[in-house]
PDB file of C-alpha atoms and ligand atoms in Angstrom:
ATOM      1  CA  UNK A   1      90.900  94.340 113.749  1.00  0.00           C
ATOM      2  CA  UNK A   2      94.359  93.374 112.509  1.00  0.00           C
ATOM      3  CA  UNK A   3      97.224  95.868 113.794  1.00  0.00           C
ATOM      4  CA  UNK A   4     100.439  96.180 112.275  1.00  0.00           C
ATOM      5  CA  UNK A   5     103.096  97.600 114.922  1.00  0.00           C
ATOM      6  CA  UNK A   6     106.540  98.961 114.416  1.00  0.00           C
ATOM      7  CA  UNK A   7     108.767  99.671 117.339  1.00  0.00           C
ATOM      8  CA  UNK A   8     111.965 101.314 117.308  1.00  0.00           C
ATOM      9  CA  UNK A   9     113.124  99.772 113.873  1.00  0.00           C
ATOM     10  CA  UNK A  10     116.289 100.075 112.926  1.00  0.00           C
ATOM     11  CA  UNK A  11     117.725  98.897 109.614  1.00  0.00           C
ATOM     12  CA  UNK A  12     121.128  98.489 108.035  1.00  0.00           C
ATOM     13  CA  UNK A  13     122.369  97.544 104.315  1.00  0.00           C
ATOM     14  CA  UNK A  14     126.031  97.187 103.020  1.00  0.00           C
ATOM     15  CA  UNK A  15     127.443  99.487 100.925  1.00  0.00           C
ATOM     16  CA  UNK A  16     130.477  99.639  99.343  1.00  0.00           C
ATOM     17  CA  UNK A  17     132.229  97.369 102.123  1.00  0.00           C
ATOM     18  CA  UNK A  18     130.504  99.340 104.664  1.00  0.00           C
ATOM     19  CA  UNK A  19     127.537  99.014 107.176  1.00  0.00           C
ATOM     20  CA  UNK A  20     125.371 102.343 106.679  1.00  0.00           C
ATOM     21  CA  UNK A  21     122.284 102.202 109.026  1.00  0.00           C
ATOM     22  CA  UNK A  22     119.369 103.151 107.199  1.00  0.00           C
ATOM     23  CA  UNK A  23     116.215 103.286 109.234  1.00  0.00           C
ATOM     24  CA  UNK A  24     117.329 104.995 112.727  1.00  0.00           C
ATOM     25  CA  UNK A  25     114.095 104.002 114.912  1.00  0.00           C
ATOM     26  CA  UNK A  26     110.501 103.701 112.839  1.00  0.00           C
ATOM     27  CA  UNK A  27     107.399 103.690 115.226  1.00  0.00           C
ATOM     28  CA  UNK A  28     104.442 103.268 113.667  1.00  0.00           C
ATOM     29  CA  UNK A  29     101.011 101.713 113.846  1.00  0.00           C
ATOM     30  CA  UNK A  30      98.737 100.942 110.942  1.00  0.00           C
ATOM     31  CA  UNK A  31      95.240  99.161 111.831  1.00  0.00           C
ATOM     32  CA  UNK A  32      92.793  97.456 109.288  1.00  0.00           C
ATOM     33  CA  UNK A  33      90.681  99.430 108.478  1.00  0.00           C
ATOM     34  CA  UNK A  34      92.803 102.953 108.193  1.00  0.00           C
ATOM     35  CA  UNK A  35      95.140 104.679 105.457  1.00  0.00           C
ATOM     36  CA  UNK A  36      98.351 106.094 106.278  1.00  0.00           C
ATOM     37  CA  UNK A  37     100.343 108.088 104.054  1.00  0.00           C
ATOM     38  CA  UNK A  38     104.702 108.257 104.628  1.00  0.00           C
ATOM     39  CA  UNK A  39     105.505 111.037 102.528  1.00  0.00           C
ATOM     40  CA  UNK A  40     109.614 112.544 102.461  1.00  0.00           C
ATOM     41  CA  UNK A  41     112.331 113.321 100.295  1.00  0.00           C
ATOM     42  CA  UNK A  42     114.113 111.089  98.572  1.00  0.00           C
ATOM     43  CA  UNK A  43     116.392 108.525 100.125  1.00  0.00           C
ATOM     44  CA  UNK A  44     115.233 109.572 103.573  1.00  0.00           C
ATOM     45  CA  UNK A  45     114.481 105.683 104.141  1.00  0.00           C
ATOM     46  CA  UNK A  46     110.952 105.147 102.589  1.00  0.00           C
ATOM     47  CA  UNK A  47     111.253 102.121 100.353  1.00  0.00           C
ATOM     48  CA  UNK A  48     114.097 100.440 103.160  1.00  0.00           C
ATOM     49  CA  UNK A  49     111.266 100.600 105.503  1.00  0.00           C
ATOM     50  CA  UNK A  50     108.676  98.649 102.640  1.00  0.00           C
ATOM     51  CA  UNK A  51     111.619  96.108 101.847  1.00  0.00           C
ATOM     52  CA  UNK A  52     112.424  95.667 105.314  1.00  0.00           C
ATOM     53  CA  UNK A  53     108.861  94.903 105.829  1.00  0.00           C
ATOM     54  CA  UNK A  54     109.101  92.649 103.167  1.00  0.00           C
ATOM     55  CA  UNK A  55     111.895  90.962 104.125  1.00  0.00           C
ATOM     56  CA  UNK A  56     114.145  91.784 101.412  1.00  0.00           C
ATOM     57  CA  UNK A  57     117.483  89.728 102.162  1.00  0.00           C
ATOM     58  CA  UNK A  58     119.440  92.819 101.626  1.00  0.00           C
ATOM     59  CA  UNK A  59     117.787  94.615 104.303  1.00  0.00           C
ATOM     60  CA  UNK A  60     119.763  93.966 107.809  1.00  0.00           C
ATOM     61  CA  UNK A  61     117.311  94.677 110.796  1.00  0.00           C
ATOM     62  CA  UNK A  62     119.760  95.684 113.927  1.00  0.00           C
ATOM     63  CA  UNK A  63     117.113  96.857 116.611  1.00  0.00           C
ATOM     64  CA  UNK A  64     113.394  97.236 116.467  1.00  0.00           C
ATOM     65  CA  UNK A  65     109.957  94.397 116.361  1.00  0.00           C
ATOM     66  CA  UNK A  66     107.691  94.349 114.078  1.00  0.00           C
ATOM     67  CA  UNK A  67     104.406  92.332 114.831  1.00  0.00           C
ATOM     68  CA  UNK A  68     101.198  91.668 113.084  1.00  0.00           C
ATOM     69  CA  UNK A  69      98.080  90.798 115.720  1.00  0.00           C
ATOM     70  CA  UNK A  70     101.425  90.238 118.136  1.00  0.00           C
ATOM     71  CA  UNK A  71     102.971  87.442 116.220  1.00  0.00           C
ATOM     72  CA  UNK A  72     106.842  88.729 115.132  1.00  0.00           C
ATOM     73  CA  UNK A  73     106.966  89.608 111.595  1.00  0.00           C
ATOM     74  CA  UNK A  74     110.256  89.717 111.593  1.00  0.00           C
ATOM     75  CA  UNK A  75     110.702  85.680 112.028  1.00  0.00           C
ATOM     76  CA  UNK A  76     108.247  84.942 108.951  1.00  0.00           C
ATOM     77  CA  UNK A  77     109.463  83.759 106.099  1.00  0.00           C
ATOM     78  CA  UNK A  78     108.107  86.231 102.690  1.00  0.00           C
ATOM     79  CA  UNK A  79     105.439  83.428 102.019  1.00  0.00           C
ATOM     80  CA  UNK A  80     104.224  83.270 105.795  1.00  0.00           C
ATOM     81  CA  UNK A  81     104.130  87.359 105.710  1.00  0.00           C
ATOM     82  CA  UNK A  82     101.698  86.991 102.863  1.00  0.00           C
ATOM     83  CA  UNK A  83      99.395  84.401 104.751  1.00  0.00           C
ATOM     84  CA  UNK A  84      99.664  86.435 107.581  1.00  0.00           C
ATOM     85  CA  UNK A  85      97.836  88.902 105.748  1.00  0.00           C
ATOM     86  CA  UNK A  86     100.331  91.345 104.462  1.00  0.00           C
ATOM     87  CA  UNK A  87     101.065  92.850 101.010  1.00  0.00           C
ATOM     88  CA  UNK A  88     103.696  94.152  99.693  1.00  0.00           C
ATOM     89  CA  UNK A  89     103.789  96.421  96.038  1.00  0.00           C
ATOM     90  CA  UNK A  90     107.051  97.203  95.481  1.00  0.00           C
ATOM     91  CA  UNK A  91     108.251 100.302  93.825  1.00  0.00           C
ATOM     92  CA  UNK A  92     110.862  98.460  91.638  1.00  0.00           C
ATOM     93  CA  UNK A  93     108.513  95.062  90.986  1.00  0.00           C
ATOM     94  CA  UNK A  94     110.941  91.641  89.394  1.00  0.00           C
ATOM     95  CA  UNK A  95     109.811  90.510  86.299  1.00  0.00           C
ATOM     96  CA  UNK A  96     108.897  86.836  86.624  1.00  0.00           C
ATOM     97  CA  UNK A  97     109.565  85.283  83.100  1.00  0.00           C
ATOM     98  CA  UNK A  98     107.895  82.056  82.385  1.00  0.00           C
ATOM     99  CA  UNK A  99     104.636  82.759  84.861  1.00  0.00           C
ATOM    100  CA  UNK A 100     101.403  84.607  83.294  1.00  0.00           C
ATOM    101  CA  UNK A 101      99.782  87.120  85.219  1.00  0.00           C
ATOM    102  CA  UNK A 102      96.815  84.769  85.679  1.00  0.00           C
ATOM    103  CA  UNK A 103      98.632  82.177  87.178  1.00  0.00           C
ATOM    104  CA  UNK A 104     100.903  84.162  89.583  1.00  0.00           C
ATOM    105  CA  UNK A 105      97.574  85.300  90.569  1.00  0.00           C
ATOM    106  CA  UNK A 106      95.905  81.599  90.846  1.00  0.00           C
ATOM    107  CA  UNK A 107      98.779  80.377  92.749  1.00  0.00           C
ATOM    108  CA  UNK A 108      99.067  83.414  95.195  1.00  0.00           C
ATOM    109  CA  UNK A 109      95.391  83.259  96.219  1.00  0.00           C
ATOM    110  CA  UNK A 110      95.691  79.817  96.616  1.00  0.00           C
ATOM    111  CA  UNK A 111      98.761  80.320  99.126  1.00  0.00           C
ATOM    112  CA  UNK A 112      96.394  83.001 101.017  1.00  0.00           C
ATOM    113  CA  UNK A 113      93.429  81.387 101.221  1.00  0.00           C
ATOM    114  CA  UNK A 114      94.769  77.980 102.340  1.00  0.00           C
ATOM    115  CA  UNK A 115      92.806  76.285  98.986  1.00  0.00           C
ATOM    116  CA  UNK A 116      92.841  77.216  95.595  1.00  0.00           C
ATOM    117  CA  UNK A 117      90.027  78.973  94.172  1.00  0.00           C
ATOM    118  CA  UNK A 118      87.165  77.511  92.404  1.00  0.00           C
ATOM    119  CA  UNK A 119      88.136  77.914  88.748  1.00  0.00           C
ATOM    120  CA  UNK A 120      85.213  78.966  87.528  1.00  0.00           C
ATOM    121  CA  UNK A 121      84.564  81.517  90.231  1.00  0.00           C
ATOM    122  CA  UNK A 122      88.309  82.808  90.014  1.00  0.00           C
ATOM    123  CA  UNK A 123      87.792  83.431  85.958  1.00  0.00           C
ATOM    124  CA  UNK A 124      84.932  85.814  86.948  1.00  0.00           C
ATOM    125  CA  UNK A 125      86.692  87.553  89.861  1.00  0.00           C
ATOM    126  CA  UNK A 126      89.494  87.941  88.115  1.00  0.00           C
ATOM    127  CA  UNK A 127      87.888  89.436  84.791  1.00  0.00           C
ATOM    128  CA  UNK A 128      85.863  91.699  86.726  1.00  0.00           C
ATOM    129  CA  UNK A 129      88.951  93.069  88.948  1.00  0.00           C
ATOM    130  CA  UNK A 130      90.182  93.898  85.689  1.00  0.00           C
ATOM    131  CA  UNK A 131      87.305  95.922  84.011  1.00  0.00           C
ATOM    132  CA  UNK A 132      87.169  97.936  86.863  1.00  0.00           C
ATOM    133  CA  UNK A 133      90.622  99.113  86.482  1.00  0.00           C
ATOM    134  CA  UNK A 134      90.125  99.541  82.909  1.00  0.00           C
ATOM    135  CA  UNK A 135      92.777  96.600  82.007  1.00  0.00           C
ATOM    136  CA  UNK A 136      92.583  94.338  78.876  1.00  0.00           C
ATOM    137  CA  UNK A 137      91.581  90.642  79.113  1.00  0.00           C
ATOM    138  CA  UNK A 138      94.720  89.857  77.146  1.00  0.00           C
ATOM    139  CA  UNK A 139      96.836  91.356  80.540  1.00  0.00           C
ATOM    140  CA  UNK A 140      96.034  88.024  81.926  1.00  0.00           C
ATOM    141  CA  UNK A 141      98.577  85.857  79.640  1.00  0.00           C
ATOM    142  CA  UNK A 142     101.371  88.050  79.816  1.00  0.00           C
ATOM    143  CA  UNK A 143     104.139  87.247  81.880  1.00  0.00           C
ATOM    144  CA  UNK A 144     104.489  88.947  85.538  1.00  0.00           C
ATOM    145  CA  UNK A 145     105.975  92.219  84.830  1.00  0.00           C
ATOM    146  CA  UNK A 146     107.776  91.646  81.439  1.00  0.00           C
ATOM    147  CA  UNK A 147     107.593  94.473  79.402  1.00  0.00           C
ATOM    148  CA  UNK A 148     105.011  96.139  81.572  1.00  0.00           C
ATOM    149  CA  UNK A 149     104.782  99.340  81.297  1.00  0.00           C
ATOM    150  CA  UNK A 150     105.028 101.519  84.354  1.00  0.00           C
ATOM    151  CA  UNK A 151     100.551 101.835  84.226  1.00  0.00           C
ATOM    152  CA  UNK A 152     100.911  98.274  83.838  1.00  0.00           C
ATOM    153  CA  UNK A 153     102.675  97.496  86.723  1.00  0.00           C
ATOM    154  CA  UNK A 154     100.892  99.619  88.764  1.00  0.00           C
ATOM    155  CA  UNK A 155      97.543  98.362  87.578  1.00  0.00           C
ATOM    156  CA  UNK A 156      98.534  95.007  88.204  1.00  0.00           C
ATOM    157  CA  UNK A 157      99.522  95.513  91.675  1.00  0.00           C
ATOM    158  CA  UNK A 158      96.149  97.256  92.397  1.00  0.00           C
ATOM    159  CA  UNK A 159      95.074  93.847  90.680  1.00  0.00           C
ATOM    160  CA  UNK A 160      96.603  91.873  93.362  1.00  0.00           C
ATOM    161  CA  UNK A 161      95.386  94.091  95.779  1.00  0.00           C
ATOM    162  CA  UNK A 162      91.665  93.979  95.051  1.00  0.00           C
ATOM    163  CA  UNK A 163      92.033  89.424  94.442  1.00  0.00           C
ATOM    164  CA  UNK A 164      94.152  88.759  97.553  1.00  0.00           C
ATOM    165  CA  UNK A 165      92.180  90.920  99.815  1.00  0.00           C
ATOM    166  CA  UNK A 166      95.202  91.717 102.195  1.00  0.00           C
ATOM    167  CA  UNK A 167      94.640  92.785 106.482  1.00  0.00           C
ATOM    168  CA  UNK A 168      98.015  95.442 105.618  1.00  0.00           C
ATOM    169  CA  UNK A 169      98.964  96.933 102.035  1.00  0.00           C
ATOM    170  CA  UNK A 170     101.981  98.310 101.706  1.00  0.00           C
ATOM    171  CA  UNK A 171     101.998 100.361  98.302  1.00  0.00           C
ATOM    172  CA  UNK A 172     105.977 101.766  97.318  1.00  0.00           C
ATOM    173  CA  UNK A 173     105.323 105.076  94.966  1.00  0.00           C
ATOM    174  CA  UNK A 174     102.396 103.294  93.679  1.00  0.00           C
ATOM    175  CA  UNK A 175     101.461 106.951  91.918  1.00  0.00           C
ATOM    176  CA  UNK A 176     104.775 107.541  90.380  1.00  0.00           C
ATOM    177  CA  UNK A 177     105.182 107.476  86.349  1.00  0.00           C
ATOM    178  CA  UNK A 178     101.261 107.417  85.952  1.00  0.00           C
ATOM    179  CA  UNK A 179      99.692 109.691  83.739  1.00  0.00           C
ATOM    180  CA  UNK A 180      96.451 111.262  85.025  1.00  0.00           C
ATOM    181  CA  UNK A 181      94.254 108.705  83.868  1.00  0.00           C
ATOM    182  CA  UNK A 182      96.342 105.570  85.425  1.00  0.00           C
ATOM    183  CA  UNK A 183      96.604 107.568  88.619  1.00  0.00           C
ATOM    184  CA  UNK A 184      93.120 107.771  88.666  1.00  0.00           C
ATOM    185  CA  UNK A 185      92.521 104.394  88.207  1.00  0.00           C
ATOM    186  CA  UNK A 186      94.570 103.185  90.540  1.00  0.00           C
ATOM    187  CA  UNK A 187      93.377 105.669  93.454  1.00  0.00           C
ATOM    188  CA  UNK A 188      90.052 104.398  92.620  1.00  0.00           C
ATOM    189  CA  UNK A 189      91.036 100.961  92.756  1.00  0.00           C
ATOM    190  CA  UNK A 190      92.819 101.588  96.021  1.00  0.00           C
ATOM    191  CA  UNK A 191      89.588 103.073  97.211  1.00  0.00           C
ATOM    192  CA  UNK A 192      87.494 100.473  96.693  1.00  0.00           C
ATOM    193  CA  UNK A 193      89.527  98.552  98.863  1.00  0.00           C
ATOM    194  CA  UNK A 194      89.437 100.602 101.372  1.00  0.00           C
ATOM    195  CA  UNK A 195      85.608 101.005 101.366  1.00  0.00           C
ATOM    196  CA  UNK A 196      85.629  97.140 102.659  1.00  0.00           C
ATOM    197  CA  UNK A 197      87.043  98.997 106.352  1.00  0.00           C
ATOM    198  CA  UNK A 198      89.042  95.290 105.686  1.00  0.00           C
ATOM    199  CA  UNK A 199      91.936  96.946 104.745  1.00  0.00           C
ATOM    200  CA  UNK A 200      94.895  99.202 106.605  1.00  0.00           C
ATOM    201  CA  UNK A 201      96.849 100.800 103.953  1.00  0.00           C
ATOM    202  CA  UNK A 202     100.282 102.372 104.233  1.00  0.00           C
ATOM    203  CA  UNK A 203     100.945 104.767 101.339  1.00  0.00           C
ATOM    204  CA  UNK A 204     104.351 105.516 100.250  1.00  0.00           C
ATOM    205  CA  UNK A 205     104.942 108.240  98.244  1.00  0.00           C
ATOM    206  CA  UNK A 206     107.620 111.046  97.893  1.00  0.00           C
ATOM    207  CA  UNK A 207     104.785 113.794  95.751  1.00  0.00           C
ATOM    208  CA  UNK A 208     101.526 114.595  97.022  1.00  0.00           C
ATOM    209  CA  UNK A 209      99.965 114.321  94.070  1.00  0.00           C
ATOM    210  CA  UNK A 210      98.151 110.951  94.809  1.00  0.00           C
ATOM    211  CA  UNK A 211      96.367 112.455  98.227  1.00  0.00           C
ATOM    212  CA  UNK A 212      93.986 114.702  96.137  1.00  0.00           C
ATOM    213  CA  UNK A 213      92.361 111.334  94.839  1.00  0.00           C
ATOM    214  CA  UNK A 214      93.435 109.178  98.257  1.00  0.00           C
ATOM    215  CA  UNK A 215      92.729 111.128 101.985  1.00  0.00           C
ATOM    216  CA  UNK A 216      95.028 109.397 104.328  1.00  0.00           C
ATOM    217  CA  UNK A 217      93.409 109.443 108.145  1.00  0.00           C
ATOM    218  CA  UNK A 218      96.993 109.666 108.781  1.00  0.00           C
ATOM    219  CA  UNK A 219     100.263 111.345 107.307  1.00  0.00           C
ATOM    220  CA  UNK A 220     103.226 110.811 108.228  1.00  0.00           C
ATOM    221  CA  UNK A 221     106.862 112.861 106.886  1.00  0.00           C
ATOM    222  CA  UNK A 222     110.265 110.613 106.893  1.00  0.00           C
ATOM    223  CA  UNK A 223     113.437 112.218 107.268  1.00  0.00           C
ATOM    224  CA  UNK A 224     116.616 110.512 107.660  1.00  0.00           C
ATOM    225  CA  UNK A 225     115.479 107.411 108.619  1.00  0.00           C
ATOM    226  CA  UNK A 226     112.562 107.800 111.191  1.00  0.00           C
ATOM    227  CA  UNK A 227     109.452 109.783 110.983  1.00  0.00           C
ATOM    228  CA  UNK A 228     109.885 113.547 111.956  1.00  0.00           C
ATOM    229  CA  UNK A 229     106.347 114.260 111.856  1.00  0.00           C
ATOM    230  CA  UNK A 230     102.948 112.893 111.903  1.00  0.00           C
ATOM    231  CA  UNK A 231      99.726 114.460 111.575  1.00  0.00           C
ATOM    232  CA  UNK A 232      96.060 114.631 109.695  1.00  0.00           C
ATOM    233  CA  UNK A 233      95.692 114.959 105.947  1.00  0.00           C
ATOM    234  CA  UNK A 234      96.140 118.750 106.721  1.00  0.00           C
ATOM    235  CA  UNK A 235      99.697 117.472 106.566  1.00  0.00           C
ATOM    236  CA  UNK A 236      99.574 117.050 103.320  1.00  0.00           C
ATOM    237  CA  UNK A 237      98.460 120.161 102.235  1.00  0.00           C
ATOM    238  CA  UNK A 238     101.075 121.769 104.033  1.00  0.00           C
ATOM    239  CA  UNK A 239     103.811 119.991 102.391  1.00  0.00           C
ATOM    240  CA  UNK A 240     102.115 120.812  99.170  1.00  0.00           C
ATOM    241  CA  UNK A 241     102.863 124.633  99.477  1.00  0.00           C
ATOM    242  CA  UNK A 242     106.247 124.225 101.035  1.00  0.00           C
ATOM    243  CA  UNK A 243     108.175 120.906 100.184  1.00  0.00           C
ATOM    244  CA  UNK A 244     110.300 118.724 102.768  1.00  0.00           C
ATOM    245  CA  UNK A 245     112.689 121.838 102.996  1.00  0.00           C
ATOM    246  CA  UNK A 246     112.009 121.567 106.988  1.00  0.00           C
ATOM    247  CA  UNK A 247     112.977 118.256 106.849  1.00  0.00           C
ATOM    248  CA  UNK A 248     116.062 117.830 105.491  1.00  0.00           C
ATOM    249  CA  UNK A 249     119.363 118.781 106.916  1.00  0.00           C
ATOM    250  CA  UNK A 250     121.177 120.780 104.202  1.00  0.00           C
ATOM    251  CA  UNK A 251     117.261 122.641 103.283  1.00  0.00           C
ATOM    252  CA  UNK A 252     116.976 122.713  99.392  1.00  0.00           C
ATOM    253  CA  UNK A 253     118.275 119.590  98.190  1.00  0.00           C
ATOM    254  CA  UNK A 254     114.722 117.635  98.520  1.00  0.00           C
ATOM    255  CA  UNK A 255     114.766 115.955  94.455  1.00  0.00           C
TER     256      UNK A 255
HETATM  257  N1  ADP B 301     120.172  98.071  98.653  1.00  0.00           N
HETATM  258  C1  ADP B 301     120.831  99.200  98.984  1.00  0.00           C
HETATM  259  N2  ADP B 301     122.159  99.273  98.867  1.00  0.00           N
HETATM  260  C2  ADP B 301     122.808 100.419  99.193  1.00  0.00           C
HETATM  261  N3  ADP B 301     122.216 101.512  99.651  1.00  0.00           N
HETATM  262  C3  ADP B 301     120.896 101.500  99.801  1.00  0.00           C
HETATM  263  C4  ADP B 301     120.127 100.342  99.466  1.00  0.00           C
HETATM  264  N4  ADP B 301     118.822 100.608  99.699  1.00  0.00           N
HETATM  265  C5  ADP B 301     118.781 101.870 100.158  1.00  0.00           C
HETATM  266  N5  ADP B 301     120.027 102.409 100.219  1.00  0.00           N
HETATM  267  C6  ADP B 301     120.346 103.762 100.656  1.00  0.00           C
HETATM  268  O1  ADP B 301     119.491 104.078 101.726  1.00  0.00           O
HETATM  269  C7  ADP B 301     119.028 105.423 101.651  1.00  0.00           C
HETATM  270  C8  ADP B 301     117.501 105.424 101.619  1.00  0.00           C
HETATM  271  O2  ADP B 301     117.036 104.886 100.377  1.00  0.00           O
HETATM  272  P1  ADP B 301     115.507 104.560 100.109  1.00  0.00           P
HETATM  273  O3  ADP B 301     115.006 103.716 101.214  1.00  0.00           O
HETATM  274  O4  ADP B 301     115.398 104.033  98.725  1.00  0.00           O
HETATM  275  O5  ADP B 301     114.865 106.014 100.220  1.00  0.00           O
HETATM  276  P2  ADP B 301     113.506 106.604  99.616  1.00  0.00           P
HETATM  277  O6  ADP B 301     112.632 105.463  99.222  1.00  0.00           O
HETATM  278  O7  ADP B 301     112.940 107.421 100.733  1.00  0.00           O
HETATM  279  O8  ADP B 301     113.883 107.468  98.458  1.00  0.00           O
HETATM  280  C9  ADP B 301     119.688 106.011 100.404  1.00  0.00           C
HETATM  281  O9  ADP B 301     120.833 106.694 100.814  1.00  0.00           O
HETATM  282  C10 ADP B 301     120.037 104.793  99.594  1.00  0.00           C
HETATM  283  O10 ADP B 301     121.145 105.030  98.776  1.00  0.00           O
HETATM  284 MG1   MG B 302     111.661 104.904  97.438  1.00  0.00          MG
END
């Protein structure tokens, strides 16, 4: 079973001439296999940890390892991250004009799987990854996140997700700006995946809106850059009824 292991990161970007330190000492561990939720208020250091992960150039790393089966994430280059078996959905996704969705998806799969998929094969995967999430065959020739709407880009990462078959997902507010029946497509989709046991997931999310359709084995609450808490899915419910008020410093200002 692949294991993803954080120790002690700490993360810095530049700001306004200055060095802020962002991430003050992450630990965590996410195995294939099991679903973790990071839930927190906003700008507590949730999407620095996913861009750090994915290696984001703006993203300074100070202190910390990160290593997938042992080897040092951290040295990878983005493409050898994917190989390795990572994914990353960002909660911001580039637009990539010029590329269709179906070859982005061709040409990733290819990189993965060390050969490119059997055409014919690949037409059927792909057409049936996208009944199931309800997406239409016409999705295919548009270009990689031009004009998508937020469903769209969502759907399209869930997409990826199901094609590339990933050891470690990492999924940025996948649930935000989805209407109820996107959200419940894409929980579904991110089920399925899980069902394989093939698959650690580490769910990013600021609401908890997401965990009635998703039940993380594990929760875990950011606050100012490191996690403050970690617990069951009862976690969850708990920050349903009362908010990240506990966890933030000034109490009330959690957007
Ligand atoms: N690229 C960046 N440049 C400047 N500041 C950043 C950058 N990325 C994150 N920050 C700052 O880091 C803090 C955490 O942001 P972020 O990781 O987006 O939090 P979250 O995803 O939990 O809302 C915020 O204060 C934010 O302004
Ligand atoms: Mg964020």
């Amino acid at each position: 079973m692949a294991t993803l292991e954080i120790h002690d990161l700490h993360v810095t970007v530049e700001a306004d001439n200055a060095t802020k330190e962002i991430l003050k000492g992450v630990d965590l561990t996410v195995k294939q296999g099991e679903t973790h939720a990071i839930m927190g208020p906003n700008g507590s250091g949730k999407s620095t940890l996913a861009y750090s992960l994915a290696g984001h150039p703006k993203y300074t790393i100070t202190g910390g390892t990160v290593t997938l089966d042992g080897e040092d994430v951290l040295e990878m280059s983005v493409d050898e991250r994917a190989r390795a078996g990572l994914f990353l959905a960002m909660q911001y996704p580039v637009e990539i004009p010029g590329v269709s969705v179906s070859n982005f998806l061709r040409t990733s799969a290819t990189a993965i799987r060390g050969e490119a998929p059997k055409l014919r094969l690949w037409v059927k995967e792909v057409k049936e990854a996208m009944q199931r999430l309800n997406m239409d065959p016409s999705f295919a020739e548009r270009n990689v996140n031009e004009g998508f709407s937020g469903g769209e880009k969502k759907r399209h990462e869930i997409l990826q997700l199901e094609l590339l078959k990933p050891k470690i997902a990492i999924l940025d507010e996948t649930d935000s700006g989805l209407d109820v029946d996107a959200l419940r497509i894409v929980s579904e989709g991110v089920n399925r995946v899980r069902e394989t046991g093939e698959v650690g997931t580490l769910l990013i999310t600021h609401y908890t809106r997401i965990l009635r359709y998703i039940k993380p084995d594990f929760v875990h609450v950011f606050s100012d850059g490191r996690i403050a808490e970690s617990g069951g899915a009862e976690l969850a419910d708990k920050l349903e009824n009362e908010g990240y008020e506990a966890y933030t410093t000034k109490g009330g200002v959690s957007a």
